[in-house]
Coordinates of C-alpha atoms in Angstrom, one line a residue:
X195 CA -22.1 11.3 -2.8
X196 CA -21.4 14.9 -2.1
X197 CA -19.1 16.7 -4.2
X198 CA -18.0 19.7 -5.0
X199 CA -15.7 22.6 -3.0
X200 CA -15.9 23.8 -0.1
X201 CA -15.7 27.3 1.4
X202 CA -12.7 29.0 3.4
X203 CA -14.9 29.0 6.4
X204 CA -16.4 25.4 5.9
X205 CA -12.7 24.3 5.7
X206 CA -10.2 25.0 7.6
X207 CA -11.8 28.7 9.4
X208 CA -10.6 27.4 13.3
X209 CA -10.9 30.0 16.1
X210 CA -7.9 30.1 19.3
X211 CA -10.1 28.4 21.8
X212 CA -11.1 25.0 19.1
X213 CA -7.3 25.2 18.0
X214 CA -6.1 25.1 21.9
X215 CA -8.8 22.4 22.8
X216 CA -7.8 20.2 19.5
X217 CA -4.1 20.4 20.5
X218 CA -4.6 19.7 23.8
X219 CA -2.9 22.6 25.0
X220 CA 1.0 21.3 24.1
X221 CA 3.2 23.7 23.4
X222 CA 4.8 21.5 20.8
X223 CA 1.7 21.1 19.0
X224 CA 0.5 24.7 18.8
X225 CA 4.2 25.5 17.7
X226 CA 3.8 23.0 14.9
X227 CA 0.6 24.5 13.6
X228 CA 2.2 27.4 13.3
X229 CA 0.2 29.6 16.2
X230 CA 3.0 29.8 18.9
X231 CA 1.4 33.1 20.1
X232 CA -1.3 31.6 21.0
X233 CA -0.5 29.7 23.7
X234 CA -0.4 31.3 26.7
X235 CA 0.0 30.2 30.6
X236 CA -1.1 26.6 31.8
X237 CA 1.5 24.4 30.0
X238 CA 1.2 21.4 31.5
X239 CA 4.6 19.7 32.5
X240 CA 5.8 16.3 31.4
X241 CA 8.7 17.0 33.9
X242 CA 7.3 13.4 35.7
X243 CA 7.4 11.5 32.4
X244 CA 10.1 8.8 32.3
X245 CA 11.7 10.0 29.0
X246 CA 15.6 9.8 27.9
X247 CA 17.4 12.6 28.0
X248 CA 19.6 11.9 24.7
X249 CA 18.1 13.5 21.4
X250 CA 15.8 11.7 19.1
X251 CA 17.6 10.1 16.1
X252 CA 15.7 10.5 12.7
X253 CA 16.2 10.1 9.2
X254 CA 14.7 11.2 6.1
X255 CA 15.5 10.0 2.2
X256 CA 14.2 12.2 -0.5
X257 CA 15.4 13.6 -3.8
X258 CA 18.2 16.1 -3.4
X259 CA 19.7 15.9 -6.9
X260 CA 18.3 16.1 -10.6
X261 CA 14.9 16.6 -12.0
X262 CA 12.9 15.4 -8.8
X263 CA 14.7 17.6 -7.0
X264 CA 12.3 20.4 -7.4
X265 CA 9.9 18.6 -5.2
X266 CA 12.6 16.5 -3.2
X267 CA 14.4 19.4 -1.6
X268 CA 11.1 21.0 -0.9
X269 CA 10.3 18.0 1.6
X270 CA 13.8 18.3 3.3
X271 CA 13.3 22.0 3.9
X272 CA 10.0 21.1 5.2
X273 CA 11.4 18.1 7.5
X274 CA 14.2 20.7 8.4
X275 CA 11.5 23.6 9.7
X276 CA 9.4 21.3 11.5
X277 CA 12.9 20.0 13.5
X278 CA 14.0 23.5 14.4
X279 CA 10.8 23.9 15.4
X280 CA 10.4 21.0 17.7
X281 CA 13.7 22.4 19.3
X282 CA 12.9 25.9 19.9
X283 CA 10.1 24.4 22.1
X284 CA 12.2 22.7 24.1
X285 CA 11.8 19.3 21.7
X286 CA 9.4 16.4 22.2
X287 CA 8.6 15.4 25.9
X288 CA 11.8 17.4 26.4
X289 CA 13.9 15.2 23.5
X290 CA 15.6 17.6 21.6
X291 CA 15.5 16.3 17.6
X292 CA 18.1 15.0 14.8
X293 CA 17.8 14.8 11.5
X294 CA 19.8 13.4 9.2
X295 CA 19.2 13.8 5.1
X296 CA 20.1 11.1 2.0
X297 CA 20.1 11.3 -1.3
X298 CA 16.8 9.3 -2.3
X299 CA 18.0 8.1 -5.7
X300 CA 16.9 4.4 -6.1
X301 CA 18.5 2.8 -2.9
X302 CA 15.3 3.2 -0.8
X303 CA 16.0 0.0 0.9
X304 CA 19.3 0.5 1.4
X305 CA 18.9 4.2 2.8
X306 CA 16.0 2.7 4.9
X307 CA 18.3 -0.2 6.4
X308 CA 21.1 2.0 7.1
X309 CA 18.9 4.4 9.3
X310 CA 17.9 1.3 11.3
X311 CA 21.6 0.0 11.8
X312 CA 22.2 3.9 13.0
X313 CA 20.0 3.2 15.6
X314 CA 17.2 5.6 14.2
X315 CA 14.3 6.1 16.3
X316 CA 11.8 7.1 13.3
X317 CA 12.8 7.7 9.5
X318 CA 11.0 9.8 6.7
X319 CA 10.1 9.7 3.3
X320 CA 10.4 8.2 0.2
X321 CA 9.1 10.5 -2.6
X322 CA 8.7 7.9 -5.2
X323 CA 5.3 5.4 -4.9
X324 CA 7.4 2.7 -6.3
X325 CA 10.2 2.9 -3.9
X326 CA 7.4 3.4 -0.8
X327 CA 6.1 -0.1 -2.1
X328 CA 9.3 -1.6 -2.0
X329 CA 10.1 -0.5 1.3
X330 CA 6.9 -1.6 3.3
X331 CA 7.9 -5.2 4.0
X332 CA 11.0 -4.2 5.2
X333 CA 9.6 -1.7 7.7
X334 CA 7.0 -4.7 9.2
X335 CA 10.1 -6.4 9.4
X336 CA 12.6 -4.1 11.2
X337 CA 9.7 -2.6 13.4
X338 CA 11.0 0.8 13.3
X339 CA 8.3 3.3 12.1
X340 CA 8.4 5.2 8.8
X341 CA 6.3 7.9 7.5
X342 CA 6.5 8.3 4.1
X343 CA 6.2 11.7 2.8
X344 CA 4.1 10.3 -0.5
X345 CA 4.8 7.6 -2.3
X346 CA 1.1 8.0 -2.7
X347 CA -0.3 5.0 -4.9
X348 CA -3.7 4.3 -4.1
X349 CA -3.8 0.6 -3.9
X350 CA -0.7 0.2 -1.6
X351 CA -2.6 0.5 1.6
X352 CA -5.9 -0.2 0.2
X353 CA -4.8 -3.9 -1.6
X354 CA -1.2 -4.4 -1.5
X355 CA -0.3 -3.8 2.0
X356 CA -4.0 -3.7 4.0
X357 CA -2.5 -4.6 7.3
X358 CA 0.4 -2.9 8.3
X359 CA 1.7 -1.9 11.6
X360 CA 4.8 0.6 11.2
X361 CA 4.7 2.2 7.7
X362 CA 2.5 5.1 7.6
X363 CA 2.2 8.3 4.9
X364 CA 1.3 11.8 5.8
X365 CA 0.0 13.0 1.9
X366 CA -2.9 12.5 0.5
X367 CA -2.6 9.3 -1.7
X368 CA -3.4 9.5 -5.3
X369 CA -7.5 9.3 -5.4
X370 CA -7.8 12.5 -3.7
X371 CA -5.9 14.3 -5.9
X372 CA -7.3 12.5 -9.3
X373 CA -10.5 13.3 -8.1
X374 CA -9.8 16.7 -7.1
X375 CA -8.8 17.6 -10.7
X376 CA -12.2 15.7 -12.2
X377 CA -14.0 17.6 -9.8
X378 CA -12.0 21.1 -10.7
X379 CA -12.5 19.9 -14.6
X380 CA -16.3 19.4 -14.0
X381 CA -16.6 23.3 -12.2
X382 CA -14.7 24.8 -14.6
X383 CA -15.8 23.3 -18.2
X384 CA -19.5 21.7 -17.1
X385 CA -20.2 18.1 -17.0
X386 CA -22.1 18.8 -20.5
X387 CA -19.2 20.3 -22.7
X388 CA -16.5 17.1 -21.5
X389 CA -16.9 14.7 -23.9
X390 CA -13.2 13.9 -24.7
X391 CA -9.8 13.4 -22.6
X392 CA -6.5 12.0 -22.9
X393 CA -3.7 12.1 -20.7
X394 CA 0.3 12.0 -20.5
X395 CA 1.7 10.8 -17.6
X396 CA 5.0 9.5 -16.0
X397 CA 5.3 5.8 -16.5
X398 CA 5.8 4.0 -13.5
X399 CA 3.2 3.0 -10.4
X400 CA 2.5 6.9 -9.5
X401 CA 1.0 7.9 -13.1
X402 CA -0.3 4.8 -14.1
X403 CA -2.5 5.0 -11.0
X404 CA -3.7 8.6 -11.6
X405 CA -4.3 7.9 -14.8
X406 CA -6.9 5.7 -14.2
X407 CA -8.3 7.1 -11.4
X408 CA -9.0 10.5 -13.0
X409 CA -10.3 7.8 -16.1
X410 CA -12.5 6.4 -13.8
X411 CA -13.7 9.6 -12.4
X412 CA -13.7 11.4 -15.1
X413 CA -16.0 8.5 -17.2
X414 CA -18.1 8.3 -14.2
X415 CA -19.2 11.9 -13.5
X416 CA -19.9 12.7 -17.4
X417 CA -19.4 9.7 -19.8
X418 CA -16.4 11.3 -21.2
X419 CA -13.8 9.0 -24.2
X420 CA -10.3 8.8 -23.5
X421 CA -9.1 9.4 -27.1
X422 CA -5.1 9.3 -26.2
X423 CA -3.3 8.2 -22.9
X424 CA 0.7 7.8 -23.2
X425 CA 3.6 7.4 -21.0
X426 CA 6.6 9.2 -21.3
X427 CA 9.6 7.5 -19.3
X428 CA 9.9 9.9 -15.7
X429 CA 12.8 11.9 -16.2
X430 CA 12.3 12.3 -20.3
X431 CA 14.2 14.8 -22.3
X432 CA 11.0 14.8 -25.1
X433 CA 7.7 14.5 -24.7
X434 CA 6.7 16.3 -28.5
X435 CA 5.5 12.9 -29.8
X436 CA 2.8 12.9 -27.0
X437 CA 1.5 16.0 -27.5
X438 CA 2.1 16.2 -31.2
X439 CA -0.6 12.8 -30.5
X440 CA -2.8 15.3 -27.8
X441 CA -2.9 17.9 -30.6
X442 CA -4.0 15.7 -33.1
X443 CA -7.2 14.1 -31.2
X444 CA -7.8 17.9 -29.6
X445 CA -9.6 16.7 -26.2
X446 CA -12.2 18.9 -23.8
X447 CA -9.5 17.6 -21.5
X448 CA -5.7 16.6 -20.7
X449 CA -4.6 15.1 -17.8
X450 CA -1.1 15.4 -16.3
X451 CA 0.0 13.9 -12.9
X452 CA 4.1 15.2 -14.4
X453 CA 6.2 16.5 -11.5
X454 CA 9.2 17.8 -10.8
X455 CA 11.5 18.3 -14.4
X456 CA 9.0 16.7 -15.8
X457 CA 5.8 18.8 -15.4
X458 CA 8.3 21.6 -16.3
X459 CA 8.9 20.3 -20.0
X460 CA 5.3 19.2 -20.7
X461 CA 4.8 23.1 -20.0
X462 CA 7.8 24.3 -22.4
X463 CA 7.4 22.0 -25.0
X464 CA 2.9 22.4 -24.8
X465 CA 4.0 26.1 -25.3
X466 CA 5.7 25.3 -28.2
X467 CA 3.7 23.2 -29.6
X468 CA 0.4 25.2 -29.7
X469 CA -1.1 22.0 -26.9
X470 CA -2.9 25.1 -25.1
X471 CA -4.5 26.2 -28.5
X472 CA -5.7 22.7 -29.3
X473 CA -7.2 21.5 -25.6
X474 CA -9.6 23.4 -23.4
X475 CA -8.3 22.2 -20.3
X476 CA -4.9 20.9 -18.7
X477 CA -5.6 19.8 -15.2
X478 CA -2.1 18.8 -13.7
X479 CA -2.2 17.2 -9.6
X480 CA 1.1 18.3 -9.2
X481 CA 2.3 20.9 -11.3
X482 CA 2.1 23.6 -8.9
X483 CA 4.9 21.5 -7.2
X484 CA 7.4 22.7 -9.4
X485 CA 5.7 26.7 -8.8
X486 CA 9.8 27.2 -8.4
X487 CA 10.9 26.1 -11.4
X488 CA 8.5 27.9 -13.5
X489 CA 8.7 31.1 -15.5
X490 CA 6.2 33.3 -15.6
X491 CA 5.4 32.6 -19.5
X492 CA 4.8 29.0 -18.8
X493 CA 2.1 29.6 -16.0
X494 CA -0.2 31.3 -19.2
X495 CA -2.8 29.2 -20.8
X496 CA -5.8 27.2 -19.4
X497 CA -3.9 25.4 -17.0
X498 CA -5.1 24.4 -13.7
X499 CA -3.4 22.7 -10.9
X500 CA -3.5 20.9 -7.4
X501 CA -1.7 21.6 -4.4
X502 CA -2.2 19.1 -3.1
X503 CA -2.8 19.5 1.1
X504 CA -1.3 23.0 1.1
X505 CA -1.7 26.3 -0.7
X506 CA -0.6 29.3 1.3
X507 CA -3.5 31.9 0.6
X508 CA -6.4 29.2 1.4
X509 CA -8.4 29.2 3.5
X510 CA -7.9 32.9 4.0
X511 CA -5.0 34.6 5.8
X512 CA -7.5 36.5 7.9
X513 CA -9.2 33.1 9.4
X514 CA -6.0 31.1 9.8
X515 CA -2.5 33.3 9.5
X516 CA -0.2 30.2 10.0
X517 CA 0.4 29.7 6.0
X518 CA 0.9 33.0 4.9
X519 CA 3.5 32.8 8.3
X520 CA 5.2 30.2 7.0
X521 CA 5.6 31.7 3.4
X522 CA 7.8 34.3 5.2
X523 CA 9.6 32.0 7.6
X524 CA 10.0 29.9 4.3
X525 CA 11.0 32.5 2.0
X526 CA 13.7 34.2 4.4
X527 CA 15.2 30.5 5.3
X528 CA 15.6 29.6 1.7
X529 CA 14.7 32.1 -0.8
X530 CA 11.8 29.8 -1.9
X531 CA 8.0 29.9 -2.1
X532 CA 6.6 26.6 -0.2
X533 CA 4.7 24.1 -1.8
X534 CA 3.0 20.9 -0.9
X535 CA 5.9 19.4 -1.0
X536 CA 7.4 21.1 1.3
X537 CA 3.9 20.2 3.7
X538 CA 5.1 16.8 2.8
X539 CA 8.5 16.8 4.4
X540 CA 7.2 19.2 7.1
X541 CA 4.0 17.3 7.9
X542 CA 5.4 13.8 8.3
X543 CA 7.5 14.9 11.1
X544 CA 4.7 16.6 12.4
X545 CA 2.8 13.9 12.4
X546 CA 4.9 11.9 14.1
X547 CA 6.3 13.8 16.8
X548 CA 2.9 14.9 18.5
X549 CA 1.5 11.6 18.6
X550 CA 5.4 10.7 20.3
X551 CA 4.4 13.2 22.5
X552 CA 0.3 12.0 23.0
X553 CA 2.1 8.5 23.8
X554 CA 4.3 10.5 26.7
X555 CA 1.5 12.3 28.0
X556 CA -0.6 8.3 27.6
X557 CA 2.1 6.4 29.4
X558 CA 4.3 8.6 31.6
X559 CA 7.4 7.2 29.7
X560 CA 8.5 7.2 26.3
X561 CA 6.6 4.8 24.3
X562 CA 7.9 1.6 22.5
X563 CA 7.5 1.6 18.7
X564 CA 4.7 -0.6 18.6
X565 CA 3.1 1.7 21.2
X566 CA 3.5 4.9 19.0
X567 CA 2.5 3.4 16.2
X568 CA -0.8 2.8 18.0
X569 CA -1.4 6.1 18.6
X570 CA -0.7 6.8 15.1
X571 CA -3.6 5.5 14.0
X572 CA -6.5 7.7 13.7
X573 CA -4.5 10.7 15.3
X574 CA -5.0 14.3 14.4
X575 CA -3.0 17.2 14.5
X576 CA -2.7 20.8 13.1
X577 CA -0.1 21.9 10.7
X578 CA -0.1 25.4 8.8
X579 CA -2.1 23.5 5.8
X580 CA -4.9 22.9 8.5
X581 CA -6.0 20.0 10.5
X582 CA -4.9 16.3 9.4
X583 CA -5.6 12.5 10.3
X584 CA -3.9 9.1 10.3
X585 CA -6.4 6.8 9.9
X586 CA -6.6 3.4 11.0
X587 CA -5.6 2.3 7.2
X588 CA -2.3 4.1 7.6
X589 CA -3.2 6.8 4.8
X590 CA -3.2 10.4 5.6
X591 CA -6.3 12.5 5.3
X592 CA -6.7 16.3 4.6
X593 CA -8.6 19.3 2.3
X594 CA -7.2 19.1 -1.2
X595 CA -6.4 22.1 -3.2
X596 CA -6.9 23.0 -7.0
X597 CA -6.8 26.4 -8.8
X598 CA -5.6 28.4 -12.0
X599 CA -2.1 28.5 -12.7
X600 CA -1.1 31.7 -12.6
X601 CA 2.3 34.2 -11.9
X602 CA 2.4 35.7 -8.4
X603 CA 4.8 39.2 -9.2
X604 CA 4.6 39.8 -5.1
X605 CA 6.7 36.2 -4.7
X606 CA 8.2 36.3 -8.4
X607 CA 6.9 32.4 -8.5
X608 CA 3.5 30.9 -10.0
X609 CA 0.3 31.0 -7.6
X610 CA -2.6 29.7 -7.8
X611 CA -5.9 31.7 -8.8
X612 CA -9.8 31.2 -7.5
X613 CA -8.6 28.5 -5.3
X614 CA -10.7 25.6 -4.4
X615 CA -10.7 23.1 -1.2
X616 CA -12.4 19.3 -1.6
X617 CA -12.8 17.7 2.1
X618 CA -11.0 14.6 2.2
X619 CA -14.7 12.7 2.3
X620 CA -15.5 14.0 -1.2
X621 CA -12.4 12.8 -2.4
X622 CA -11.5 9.6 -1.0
X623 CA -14.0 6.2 0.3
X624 CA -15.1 5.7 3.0
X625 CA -13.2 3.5 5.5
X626 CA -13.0 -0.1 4.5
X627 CA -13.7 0.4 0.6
X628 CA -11.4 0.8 -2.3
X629 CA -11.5 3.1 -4.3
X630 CA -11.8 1.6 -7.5
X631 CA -15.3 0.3 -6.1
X632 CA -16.0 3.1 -4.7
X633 CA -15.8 5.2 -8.1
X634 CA -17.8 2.7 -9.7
X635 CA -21.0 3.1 -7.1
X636 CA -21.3 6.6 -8.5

């Protein structure tokens, strides 16, 4: 197995003429990755496609109130850019785009059945891994595709659902971003000086699943003893009697997959309780998702977080200037830095609407959802956060990020420091393997 990060250049460093040959040319594509300027002349036309002239009807359920909020609106401004995007290039296959936004609360099935009586062509999201799972047999059933912005448990595709035809999820599920803090754990501390970890994680599907991965990991790559793992209820008002436990055990190592409110209290109440005196290491998937919500106090300590597929200053705003574009686009549209989450809203649609318009270019007419969903699988496509795939398992694929957790006074939000990139393959099995077995080959 090859681990380890990878250079700005080995990742994502793309010159105009691979961009233009990996799009294909398409004007919607190369607006979607966020390099408009460099298309030129020789458009092709789909002006002898058979396509409808009404708009595209789409929906998208995330969080837009409370707590998960912080990550939830993030997505909808994302699904929002990529939509006035498709538009101002004259839509998809010439099909302007509208998109319609829900509270996700806990009436995933309901939202998701209500978008399919409206007569939806394509809906987005969940956030939540446990309301993705519920959701699945209902999209085989209704045959209208979704693409799920995370709800990013490992084992849904992998064991629960192996053989789906219409759900799909753009993020990165959960293994990649377990093992992306093992591996940032590893660089930072050495394999030799881990010999303790313990964790405190949300308890429902999403933490429990990190949890173990990053156990597994984590236990694979340098023997390491959990000494304390709890659970605090998603959406606590305490967590104290966690890390009052965390503190008292004193690991190399603490894991966090917290988001949203959440990730914000462990950091206020691990300040307070001198958790950053005790441990040598918090390692947190998904803090940076909350960079927002974060004062600039609560970004000090040895604190290190993912990103996720997205952090706007890697790779390098010199190689690839489409993040460090979208920061301002982002910034001026909603007074906000971008994070992941806002890649996952943003990326979804994405997804979807250039393979709608692969299928156009494939058939000559629009294409039936089966059809679509075909092309689905195993397509790739360029968003600001680089280049992505859907593979044939339904998962999404792209470089994860990890870095320091620090205060950005240009943006007056945390950043992320020394910045590292782990390719997909390092991060995730290869096809047809789970990664629970996986893990254990190492």
């Amino acid at each position: 197995m090859t681990t380890g990060p990878l250079t700005a250049a080995e990742s994502d460093g793309i010159d105009r003429r691979t961009l233009l040959k990996t799009v294909g040319g398409s004007a919607l594509a190369v607006a979607l990755a966020g390099c408009t300027e460099l298309l030129e002349d020789g458009e092709d036309s789909l002006a002898d496609a058979d396509v409808p002239d009404e708009p595209i009807e789409s929906g998208l359920q995330t969080f837009t109130e409370g707590a998960p909020s912080v990550l939830g609106v993030q997505a909808q401004y994302g699904a929002e850019t990529a939509v006035r995007r498709i538009n101002e290039n004259d839509g998809i296959a010439g099909r302007e785009m509208n998109l319609d936004v829900v509270e996700e609360g806990g009436a995933y099935l309901t939202n998701y059945q209500q978008f399919v009586d409206e007569g939806k062509d394509v809906t987005f999201g969940p956030i939540s891994s446990s309301g993705h799972a519920e959701m699945v047999p209902e999209i085989e059933a209704q045959e209208v595709i979704n693409v799920s912005t995370d709800g990013t448990v490992t084992t849904l595709y992998e064991e629960d659902f192996p053989d789906v035809t219409y759900s799909f999820r753009f993020q990165n599920h959960d293994v990649m971003e377990a093992l992306a803090a093992v591996m940032q754990a590893v660089e930072v501390l050495g394999s030799d000086s881990i010999d303790t970890y313990a964790g405190i994680n949300p308890n429902y599907a999403f933490g429990q699943d990190e949890m173990d991965l990053f156990s597994r990991g984590i236990e694979a790559l340098t023997g390491a003893e959990e000494v304390y793992s709890g659970f605090p209820d998603l959406g606590t008002g305490d967590m104290s009697t966690h890390i009052t436990e965390v503190n008292g055990e004193a690991p190399d190592i603490v894991f966090s997959s917290c988001w949203g409110g959440d990730a914000t209290l462990l950091l206020e109440q691990g300040h307070a309780n001198g958790m950053f005196d005790a441990v040598d290491l918090l390692v947190g998937p998904v803090l940076y998702g909350s960079a927002n919500d974060l004062s600039e106090d609560l970004v000090d300590g040895p604190i290190y977080s993912g990103s996720r597929n997205f952090y706007w200053g890697e790779p390098s705003t010199d190689r690839w200037s489409p993040a460090a574009d979208l920061v301002s686009e982002v910034e001026d549209e909603y007074g906000v830095v971008p994070t992941a989450h806002f890649m996952s809203g943003y990326g979804a649609v994405t997804a979807w609407a250039t393979a709608a318009e692969k299928a156009v270019r494939l058939l000559g007419r629009w294409p039936e959802q089966e059809e679509l969903a075909t092309v689905l699988e195993n397509h790739g496509f360029f968003t600001p956060a680089g280049y992505h795939t859907i593979g044939v398992d339904h998962q999404g694929y792209s470089n994860a990020h990890f870095g320091e957790l620090t205060w950005s006074s240009d943006h007056d939000a945390a950043a992320l420091a020394d910045v590292n990139v782990f390719a997909a393959k390092n991060v995730s099995p290869p096809p047809g393997e789970t990664s629970a077995d996986w893990i254990g080959s190492w």
